[in-house]
Amino acid sequence: MSNKPVTVVAIDGPAASGKSTVARATAQALGWVYVDSGALYRGVTWKALRENVDTRKPADVAALLPQFAWEFFDDHRAIRFTIAGEDPGQQLRSELVREAVSDIATVPEVRAFIVGELRKMTEFGPLVMEGRDIGSVVFPDTPFKFYLDANPVERARRRAAELAQAEGRGDLDQVLSSLTRRDQKDSGRKTAPLQIPLGARVIDSTQLQVADVVALILGELRRAGVAP
Ligand code: DC
């Protein structure tokens, strides 16, 4: 048996930078497992809301963590999970969860718990994992780190279009101010703030198509000899 570490592609960046679409497409092109780390932060938020925990009280949120068992599974090469046997599904994307999640993501105990779970996911095989701290905290030793960015108005435009499709409404100004608020919270927090990981390749996707960004990433993996 070889001790070769499992390859992890870390894709970080702010909200609506296109990292989910890019990470998913990259994983699909490689047949590797896709991990949306934000879904775990949303999972804690969802459970906290259901248990009527005040999501602005870090100690109450931290106390919730040991009470419920999480199970992770590979669903067509994307990681999904249940919490206490329940699949949160699309509720992870609800407005209530969306508005509360950045408070939850500041709680150090929550971050430590999630980082531990994310590291264990190499058991599923080579990974493409997206988030805010994957290259900086979760897998700082991976040689494959990317930081996706795009200008805020373009990001808001993309997110508004997604919302319009999913929920039938997406007001650009409102989305822009909510994005800006979340960017500030994600970058300003003390624990694992959003930052460009050391050694990450920064890709500005403002003027790029998803396929172009995926091609850049695949090109780097091919040059390193880890992708066909
Ligand atoms: O990517 P997303 O919108 O699903 O992320 C939800 C929240 O979780 C957002 O406030 C940022 C936070 N997050 C984080 O702090 N670290 C990660 N690795 C992923 C998400």
PDB file of C-alpha atoms and ligand atoms in Angstrom:
ATOM      1  CA  MET A   1       0.000   0.000   0.000  1.00  0.00           C
ATOM      2  CA  SER A   2       1.269   3.458  -0.814  1.00  0.00           C
ATOM      3  CA  ASN A   3       1.156   6.299   1.654  1.00  0.00           C
ATOM      4  CA  LYS A   4       0.636   8.828  -1.085  1.00  0.00           C
ATOM      5  CA  PRO A   5      -1.709  11.500   0.267  1.00  0.00           C
ATOM      6  CA  VAL A   6      -5.098  11.803  -1.353  1.00  0.00           C
ATOM      7  CA  THR A   7      -5.177  14.728  -3.769  1.00  0.00           C
ATOM      8  CA  VAL A   8      -7.267  17.680  -2.644  1.00  0.00           C
ATOM      9  CA  VAL A   9      -8.083  20.658  -4.840  1.00  0.00           C
ATOM     10  CA  ALA A  10      -8.920  23.637  -2.615  1.00  0.00           C
ATOM     11  CA  ILE A  11     -11.116  26.323  -4.146  1.00  0.00           C
ATOM     12  CA  ASP A  12     -11.728  29.360  -1.948  1.00  0.00           C
ATOM     13  CA  GLY A  13     -13.292  32.727  -2.572  1.00  0.00           C
ATOM     14  CA  PRO A  14     -16.074  35.109  -1.569  1.00  0.00           C
ATOM     15  CA  ALA A  15     -19.801  34.454  -1.973  1.00  0.00           C
ATOM     16  CA  ALA A  16     -20.994  34.176  -5.567  1.00  0.00           C
ATOM     17  CA  SER A  17     -17.491  34.180  -7.014  1.00  0.00           C
ATOM     18  CA  GLY A  18     -18.507  31.161  -9.084  1.00  0.00           C
ATOM     19  CA  LYS A  19     -16.605  28.693  -6.943  1.00  0.00           C
ATOM     20  CA  SER A  20     -19.484  26.216  -6.500  1.00  0.00           C
ATOM     21  CA  THR A  21     -20.117  25.896 -10.212  1.00  0.00           C
ATOM     22  CA  VAL A  22     -16.404  25.690 -10.955  1.00  0.00           C
ATOM     23  CA  ALA A  23     -15.682  23.206  -8.148  1.00  0.00           C
ATOM     24  CA  ARG A  24     -18.577  20.996  -9.189  1.00  0.00           C
ATOM     25  CA  ALA A  25     -17.540  21.030 -12.861  1.00  0.00           C
ATOM     26  CA  THR A  26     -13.889  20.365 -11.991  1.00  0.00           C
ATOM     27  CA  ALA A  27     -14.853  17.389  -9.805  1.00  0.00           C
ATOM     28  CA  GLN A  28     -17.094  16.067 -12.546  1.00  0.00           C
ATOM     29  CA  ALA A  29     -14.379  16.359 -15.198  1.00  0.00           C
ATOM     30  CA  LEU A  30     -12.036  14.356 -12.969  1.00  0.00           C
ATOM     31  CA  GLY A  31     -14.577  11.893 -11.535  1.00  0.00           C
ATOM     32  CA  TRP A  32     -13.516  13.128  -8.070  1.00  0.00           C
ATOM     33  CA  VAL A  33     -15.694  13.890  -5.089  1.00  0.00           C
ATOM     34  CA  TYR A  34     -17.143  17.398  -4.732  1.00  0.00           C
ATOM     35  CA  VAL A  35     -17.416  18.924  -1.259  1.00  0.00           C
ATOM     36  CA  ASP A  36     -19.344  22.122  -0.549  1.00  0.00           C
ATOM     37  CA  SER A  37     -17.914  23.029   2.868  1.00  0.00           C
ATOM     38  CA  GLY A  38     -20.371  25.914   3.282  1.00  0.00           C
ATOM     39  CA  ALA A  39     -23.148  23.297   3.418  1.00  0.00           C
ATOM     40  CA  LEU A  40     -21.761  22.102   6.772  1.00  0.00           C
ATOM     41  CA  TYR A  41     -21.911  25.644   8.204  1.00  0.00           C
ATOM     42  CA  ARG A  42     -25.439  25.846   6.850  1.00  0.00           C
ATOM     43  CA  GLY A  43     -26.167  22.437   8.416  1.00  0.00           C
ATOM     44  CA  VAL A  44     -25.206  23.652  11.886  1.00  0.00           C
ATOM     45  CA  THR A  45     -27.315  26.784  11.291  1.00  0.00           C
ATOM     46  CA  TRP A  46     -30.312  24.748  10.137  1.00  0.00           C
ATOM     47  CA  LYS A  47     -30.113  22.491  13.194  1.00  0.00           C
ATOM     48  CA  ALA A  48     -29.670  25.456  15.552  1.00  0.00           C
ATOM     49  CA  LEU A  49     -32.759  27.177  14.111  1.00  0.00           C
ATOM     50  CA  ARG A  50     -34.785  23.973  14.415  1.00  0.00           C
ATOM     51  CA  GLU A  51     -33.735  23.558  18.016  1.00  0.00           C
ATOM     52  CA  ASN A  52     -34.694  27.191  18.706  1.00  0.00           C
ATOM     53  CA  VAL A  53     -31.138  28.083  19.616  1.00  0.00           C
ATOM     54  CA  ASP A  54     -30.310  31.767  19.368  1.00  0.00           C
ATOM     55  CA  THR A  55     -27.764  31.774  16.537  1.00  0.00           C
ATOM     56  CA  ARG A  56     -26.137  34.937  17.919  1.00  0.00           C
ATOM     57  CA  LYS A  57     -25.192  33.178  21.157  1.00  0.00           C
ATOM     58  CA  PRO A  58     -21.934  31.327  20.467  1.00  0.00           C
ATOM     59  CA  ALA A  59     -22.013  29.292  23.698  1.00  0.00           C
ATOM     60  CA  ASP A  60     -25.520  27.992  22.951  1.00  0.00           C
ATOM     61  CA  VAL A  61     -24.520  27.073  19.409  1.00  0.00           C
ATOM     62  CA  ALA A  62     -21.351  25.325  20.627  1.00  0.00           C
ATOM     63  CA  ALA A  63     -23.384  23.354  23.192  1.00  0.00           C
ATOM     64  CA  LEU A  64     -25.518  21.983  20.378  1.00  0.00           C
ATOM     65  CA  LEU A  65     -22.624  20.305  18.551  1.00  0.00           C
ATOM     66  CA  PRO A  66     -22.085  17.174  20.683  1.00  0.00           C
ATOM     67  CA  GLN A  67     -25.805  16.460  20.836  1.00  0.00           C
ATOM     68  CA  PHE A  68     -26.380  15.284  17.284  1.00  0.00           C
ATOM     69  CA  ALA A  69     -24.603  12.697  15.163  1.00  0.00           C
ATOM     70  CA  TRP A  70     -23.692  13.591  11.603  1.00  0.00           C
ATOM     71  CA  GLU A  71     -23.345  11.036   8.838  1.00  0.00           C
ATOM     72  CA  PHE A  72     -21.680  11.792   5.546  1.00  0.00           C
ATOM     73  CA  PHE A  73     -22.241   9.901   2.323  1.00  0.00           C
ATOM     74  CA  ASP A  74     -21.207  10.011  -1.308  1.00  0.00           C
ATOM     75  CA  ASP A  75     -24.235  10.850  -3.435  1.00  0.00           C
ATOM     76  CA  HIS A  76     -23.166  10.578  -7.085  1.00  0.00           C
ATOM     77  CA  ARG A  77     -19.711  11.931  -6.227  1.00  0.00           C
ATOM     78  CA  ALA A  78     -20.956  14.827  -4.077  1.00  0.00           C
ATOM     79  CA  ILE A  79     -20.861  14.676  -0.291  1.00  0.00           C
ATOM     80  CA  ARG A  80     -24.211  14.923   1.457  1.00  0.00           C
ATOM     81  CA  PHE A  81     -25.056  14.474   5.115  1.00  0.00           C
ATOM     82  CA  THR A  82     -27.715  13.781   7.663  1.00  0.00           C
ATOM     83  CA  ILE A  83     -27.879  15.320  11.143  1.00  0.00           C
ATOM     84  CA  ALA A  84     -29.528  13.103  13.739  1.00  0.00           C
ATOM     85  CA  GLY A  85     -30.768  11.007  10.826  1.00  0.00           C
ATOM     86  CA  GLU A  86     -32.423  13.896   8.988  1.00  0.00           C
ATOM     87  CA  ASP A  87     -31.423  15.191   5.575  1.00  0.00           C
ATOM     88  CA  PRO A  88     -31.735  19.002   5.535  1.00  0.00           C
ATOM     89  CA  GLY A  89     -31.844  19.011   1.704  1.00  0.00           C
ATOM     90  CA  GLN A  90     -32.840  22.298   0.136  1.00  0.00           C
ATOM     91  CA  GLN A  91     -33.588  23.838   3.534  1.00  0.00           C
ATOM     92  CA  LEU A  92     -29.869  24.587   3.708  1.00  0.00           C
ATOM     93  CA  ARG A  93     -30.537  27.241   1.046  1.00  0.00           C
ATOM     94  CA  SER A  94     -33.461  28.932   2.810  1.00  0.00           C
ATOM     95  CA  GLU A  95     -33.396  32.641   3.540  1.00  0.00           C
ATOM     96  CA  LEU A  96     -33.442  32.027   7.309  1.00  0.00           C
ATOM     97  CA  VAL A  97     -30.338  29.868   7.095  1.00  0.00           C
ATOM     98  CA  ARG A  98     -28.672  32.260   4.640  1.00  0.00           C
ATOM     99  CA  GLU A  99     -29.132  35.213   6.987  1.00  0.00           C
ATOM    100  CA  ALA A 100     -27.906  33.417  10.133  1.00  0.00           C
ATOM    101  CA  VAL A 101     -25.030  31.342   8.764  1.00  0.00           C
ATOM    102  CA  SER A 102     -22.301  33.971   8.898  1.00  0.00           C
ATOM    103  CA  ASP A 103     -22.865  34.380  12.656  1.00  0.00           C
ATOM    104  CA  ILE A 104     -22.578  30.617  13.082  1.00  0.00           C
ATOM    105  CA  ALA A 105     -19.381  30.571  11.003  1.00  0.00           C
ATOM    106  CA  THR A 106     -17.674  32.874  13.533  1.00  0.00           C
ATOM    107  CA  VAL A 107     -18.017  30.379  16.403  1.00  0.00           C
ATOM    108  CA  PRO A 108     -14.591  28.750  16.979  1.00  0.00           C
ATOM    109  CA  GLU A 109     -16.096  25.451  18.237  1.00  0.00           C
ATOM    110  CA  VAL A 110     -18.226  25.210  15.112  1.00  0.00           C
ATOM    111  CA  ARG A 111     -15.193  25.820  12.910  1.00  0.00           C
ATOM    112  CA  ALA A 112     -13.089  23.234  14.774  1.00  0.00           C
ATOM    113  CA  PHE A 113     -15.840  20.635  14.456  1.00  0.00           C
ATOM    114  CA  ILE A 114     -16.362  21.278  10.746  1.00  0.00           C
ATOM    115  CA  VAL A 115     -12.642  21.407   9.919  1.00  0.00           C
ATOM    116  CA  GLY A 116     -12.273  17.975  11.570  1.00  0.00           C
ATOM    117  CA  GLU A 117     -15.137  16.523   9.523  1.00  0.00           C
ATOM    118  CA  LEU A 118     -13.817  18.043   6.284  1.00  0.00           C
ATOM    119  CA  ARG A 119     -10.360  16.537   6.821  1.00  0.00           C
ATOM    120  CA  LYS A 120     -11.875  13.075   7.244  1.00  0.00           C
ATOM    121  CA  MET A 121     -13.479  13.320   3.821  1.00  0.00           C
ATOM    122  CA  THR A 122     -10.290  12.176   2.069  1.00  0.00           C
ATOM    123  CA  GLU A 123     -11.675   8.723   2.970  1.00  0.00           C
ATOM    124  CA  PHE A 124     -14.008   9.188   0.013  1.00  0.00           C
ATOM    125  CA  GLY A 125     -11.062   9.597  -2.405  1.00  0.00           C
ATOM    126  CA  PRO A 126      -9.566  12.606  -4.208  1.00  0.00           C
ATOM    127  CA  LEU A 127     -11.578  15.736  -3.505  1.00  0.00           C
ATOM    128  CA  VAL A 128     -12.468  19.083  -4.961  1.00  0.00           C
ATOM    129  CA  MET A 129     -13.489  21.133  -1.935  1.00  0.00           C
ATOM    130  CA  GLU A 130     -14.794  24.678  -2.005  1.00  0.00           C
ATOM    131  CA  GLY A 131     -15.090  27.178   0.813  1.00  0.00           C
ATOM    132  CA  ARG A 132     -13.419  30.110   2.518  1.00  0.00           C
ATOM    133  CA  ASP A 133     -10.563  28.481   4.424  1.00  0.00           C
ATOM    134  CA  ILE A 134      -9.838  25.249   2.578  1.00  0.00           C
ATOM    135  CA  GLY A 135      -6.367  26.202   1.336  1.00  0.00           C
ATOM    136  CA  SER A 136      -5.514  28.235   4.433  1.00  0.00           C
ATOM    137  CA  VAL A 137      -6.781  26.048   7.300  1.00  0.00           C
ATOM    138  CA  VAL A 138      -8.399  22.771   6.268  1.00  0.00           C
ATOM    139  CA  PHE A 139      -5.774  21.499   3.805  1.00  0.00           C
ATOM    140  CA  PRO A 140      -2.896  24.010   4.000  1.00  0.00           C
ATOM    141  CA  ASP A 141      -0.448  21.420   2.603  1.00  0.00           C
ATOM    142  CA  THR A 142      -2.240  20.741  -0.639  1.00  0.00           C
ATOM    143  CA  PRO A 143      -0.276  22.014  -3.632  1.00  0.00           C
ATOM    144  CA  PHE A 144      -3.533  22.709  -5.472  1.00  0.00           C
ATOM    145  CA  LYS A 145      -5.022  25.919  -4.133  1.00  0.00           C
ATOM    146  CA  PHE A 146      -7.148  28.335  -6.080  1.00  0.00           C
ATOM    147  CA  TYR A 147      -8.767  31.575  -5.019  1.00  0.00           C
ATOM    148  CA  LEU A 148     -11.651  32.638  -7.207  1.00  0.00           C
ATOM    149  CA  ASP A 149     -12.785  36.212  -7.223  1.00  0.00           C
ATOM    150  CA  ALA A 150     -14.924  38.520  -9.342  1.00  0.00           C
ATOM    151  CA  ASN A 151     -15.934  42.114  -8.908  1.00  0.00           C
ATOM    152  CA  PRO A 152     -18.802  42.623  -6.422  1.00  0.00           C
ATOM    153  CA  VAL A 153     -21.320  43.898  -8.970  1.00  0.00           C
ATOM    154  CA  GLU A 154     -20.700  40.893 -11.211  1.00  0.00           C
ATOM    155  CA  ARG A 155     -21.018  38.565  -8.217  1.00  0.00           C
ATOM    156  CA  ALA A 156     -24.290  40.229  -7.195  1.00  0.00           C
ATOM    157  CA  ARG A 157     -25.558  39.936 -10.781  1.00  0.00           C
ATOM    158  CA  ARG A 158     -24.790  36.202 -10.806  1.00  0.00           C
ATOM    159  CA  ARG A 159     -26.367  35.614  -7.395  1.00  0.00           C
ATOM    160  CA  ALA A 160     -29.494  37.634  -8.325  1.00  0.00           C
ATOM    161  CA  ALA A 161     -29.877  35.513 -11.470  1.00  0.00           C
ATOM    162  CA  GLU A 162     -29.575  32.317  -9.386  1.00  0.00           C
ATOM    163  CA  LEU A 163     -32.154  33.574  -6.900  1.00  0.00           C
ATOM    164  CA  ALA A 164     -34.514  34.633  -9.663  1.00  0.00           C
ATOM    165  CA  GLN A 165     -34.338  31.108 -11.045  1.00  0.00           C
ATOM    166  CA  ALA A 166     -34.683  29.356  -7.677  1.00  0.00           C
ATOM    167  CA  GLU A 167     -37.154  31.652  -5.918  1.00  0.00           C
ATOM    168  CA  GLY A 168     -38.674  33.730  -8.694  1.00  0.00           C
ATOM    169  CA  ARG A 169     -37.174  36.976  -7.421  1.00  0.00           C
ATOM    170  CA  GLY A 170     -33.730  38.493  -7.192  1.00  0.00           C
ATOM    171  CA  ASP A 171     -33.357  42.197  -6.635  1.00  0.00           C
ATOM    172  CA  LEU A 172     -29.863  43.311  -7.668  1.00  0.00           C
ATOM    173  CA  ASP A 173     -29.477  46.158  -5.143  1.00  0.00           C
ATOM    174  CA  GLN A 174     -30.685  44.019  -2.284  1.00  0.00           C
ATOM    175  CA  VAL A 175     -28.404  41.147  -3.305  1.00  0.00           C
ATOM    176  CA  LEU A 176     -25.439  43.514  -3.612  1.00  0.00           C
ATOM    177  CA  SER A 177     -25.932  44.912  -0.119  1.00  0.00           C
ATOM    178  CA  SER A 178     -26.459  41.455   1.404  1.00  0.00           C
ATOM    179  CA  LEU A 179     -23.314  40.175  -0.369  1.00  0.00           C
ATOM    180  CA  THR A 180     -21.276  43.143   0.811  1.00  0.00           C
ATOM    181  CA  ARG A 181     -22.486  42.566   4.372  1.00  0.00           C
ATOM    182  CA  ARG A 182     -21.516  38.906   4.217  1.00  0.00           C
ATOM    183  CA  ASP A 183     -18.132  39.663   2.637  1.00  0.00           C
ATOM    184  CA  GLN A 184     -17.395  41.999   5.531  1.00  0.00           C
ATOM    185  CA  LYS A 185     -18.438  39.408   8.110  1.00  0.00           C
ATOM    186  CA  ASP A 186     -16.497  36.602   6.400  1.00  0.00           C
ATOM    187  CA  SER A 187     -13.320  38.683   5.980  1.00  0.00           C
ATOM    188  CA  GLY A 188     -13.508  40.504   9.302  1.00  0.00           C
ATOM    189  CA  ARG A 189     -14.042  37.604  11.685  1.00  0.00           C
ATOM    190  CA  LYS A 190     -11.249  36.575  14.065  1.00  0.00           C
ATOM    191  CA  THR A 191     -11.266  32.827  13.383  1.00  0.00           C
ATOM    192  CA  ALA A 192     -10.211  31.751   9.887  1.00  0.00           C
ATOM    193  CA  PRO A 193     -11.247  34.906   8.031  1.00  0.00           C
ATOM    194  CA  LEU A 194     -11.662  34.745   4.280  1.00  0.00           C
ATOM    195  CA  GLN A 195      -8.200  35.334   2.848  1.00  0.00           C
ATOM    196  CA  ILE A 196      -6.093  34.337  -0.109  1.00  0.00           C
ATOM    197  CA  PRO A 197      -4.309  31.169   1.062  1.00  0.00           C
ATOM    198  CA  LEU A 198      -0.523  31.163   0.886  1.00  0.00           C
ATOM    199  CA  GLY A 199       0.502  29.749  -2.463  1.00  0.00           C
ATOM    200  CA  ALA A 200      -2.984  29.970  -4.000  1.00  0.00           C
ATOM    201  CA  ARG A 201      -3.418  30.853  -7.621  1.00  0.00           C
ATOM    202  CA  VAL A 202      -5.803  33.792  -7.820  1.00  0.00           C
ATOM    203  CA  ILE A 203      -8.296  33.644 -10.678  1.00  0.00           C
ATOM    204  CA  ASP A 204     -10.430  36.693 -11.415  1.00  0.00           C
ATOM    205  CA  SER A 205     -13.512  35.278 -13.094  1.00  0.00           C
ATOM    206  CA  THR A 206     -15.250  38.611 -13.800  1.00  0.00           C
ATOM    207  CA  GLN A 207     -14.668  38.200 -17.530  1.00  0.00           C
ATOM    208  CA  LEU A 208     -14.267  34.424 -17.678  1.00  0.00           C
ATOM    209  CA  GLN A 209     -16.707  31.643 -18.456  1.00  0.00           C
ATOM    210  CA  VAL A 210     -16.988  28.658 -16.110  1.00  0.00           C
ATOM    211  CA  ALA A 211     -15.362  26.415 -18.729  1.00  0.00           C
ATOM    212  CA  ASP A 212     -12.331  28.739 -18.948  1.00  0.00           C
ATOM    213  CA  VAL A 213     -11.786  28.652 -15.196  1.00  0.00           C
ATOM    214  CA  VAL A 214     -12.177  24.861 -15.081  1.00  0.00           C
ATOM    215  CA  ALA A 215      -9.672  24.562 -17.941  1.00  0.00           C
ATOM    216  CA  LEU A 216      -7.138  26.657 -15.999  1.00  0.00           C
ATOM    217  CA  ILE A 217      -7.487  24.408 -12.954  1.00  0.00           C
ATOM    218  CA  LEU A 218      -7.368  21.172 -14.947  1.00  0.00           C
ATOM    219  CA  GLY A 219      -4.300  22.475 -16.794  1.00  0.00           C
ATOM    220  CA  GLU A 220      -2.478  22.947 -13.523  1.00  0.00           C
ATOM    221  CA  LEU A 221      -3.448  19.471 -12.296  1.00  0.00           C
ATOM    222  CA  ARG A 222      -2.277  17.947 -15.590  1.00  0.00           C
ATOM    223  CA  ARG A 223       1.049  19.713 -15.441  1.00  0.00           C
ATOM    224  CA  ALA A 224       1.515  18.279 -11.952  1.00  0.00           C
ATOM    225  CA  GLY A 225       0.681  14.818 -13.292  1.00  0.00           C
ATOM    226  CA  VAL A 226      -2.351  14.195 -11.062  1.00  0.00           C
ATOM    227  CA  ALA A 227      -5.077  14.553 -13.723  1.00  0.00           C
ATOM    228  CA  PRO A 228      -5.400  12.731 -17.062  1.00  0.00           C
TER     229      PRO A 228
HETATM  230  O1   DC B   1     -20.463  29.191   0.593  1.00  0.00           O
HETATM  231  P1   DC B   1     -21.728  29.393   1.410  1.00  0.00           P
HETATM  232  O2   DC B   1     -22.492  30.637   1.040  1.00  0.00           O
HETATM  233  O3   DC B   1     -22.607  28.192   1.443  1.00  0.00           O
HETATM  234  O4   DC B   1     -21.184  29.622   2.891  1.00  0.00           O
HETATM  235  C1   DC B   1     -22.067  29.801   3.967  1.00  0.00           C
HETATM  236  C2   DC B   1     -21.378  30.541   5.103  1.00  0.00           C
HETATM  237  O5   DC B   1     -20.370  29.721   5.688  1.00  0.00           O
HETATM  238  C3   DC B   1     -20.720  31.865   4.750  1.00  0.00           C
HETATM  239  O6   DC B   1     -21.038  32.816   5.739  1.00  0.00           O
HETATM  240  C4   DC B   1     -19.252  31.572   4.809  1.00  0.00           C
HETATM  241  C5   DC B   1     -19.151  30.384   5.724  1.00  0.00           C
HETATM  242  N1   DC B   1     -18.089  29.458   5.322  1.00  0.00           N
HETATM  243  C6   DC B   1     -16.923  29.502   6.023  1.00  0.00           C
HETATM  244  O7   DC B   1     -16.779  30.337   6.923  1.00  0.00           O
HETATM  245  N2   DC B   1     -15.914  28.637   5.723  1.00  0.00           N
HETATM  246  C7   DC B   1     -16.062  27.752   4.730  1.00  0.00           C
HETATM  247  N3   DC B   1     -15.060  26.909   4.446  1.00  0.00           N
HETATM  248  C8   DC B   1     -17.260  27.704   3.993  1.00  0.00           C
HETATM  249  C9   DC B   1     -18.267  28.589   4.319  1.00  0.00           C
END
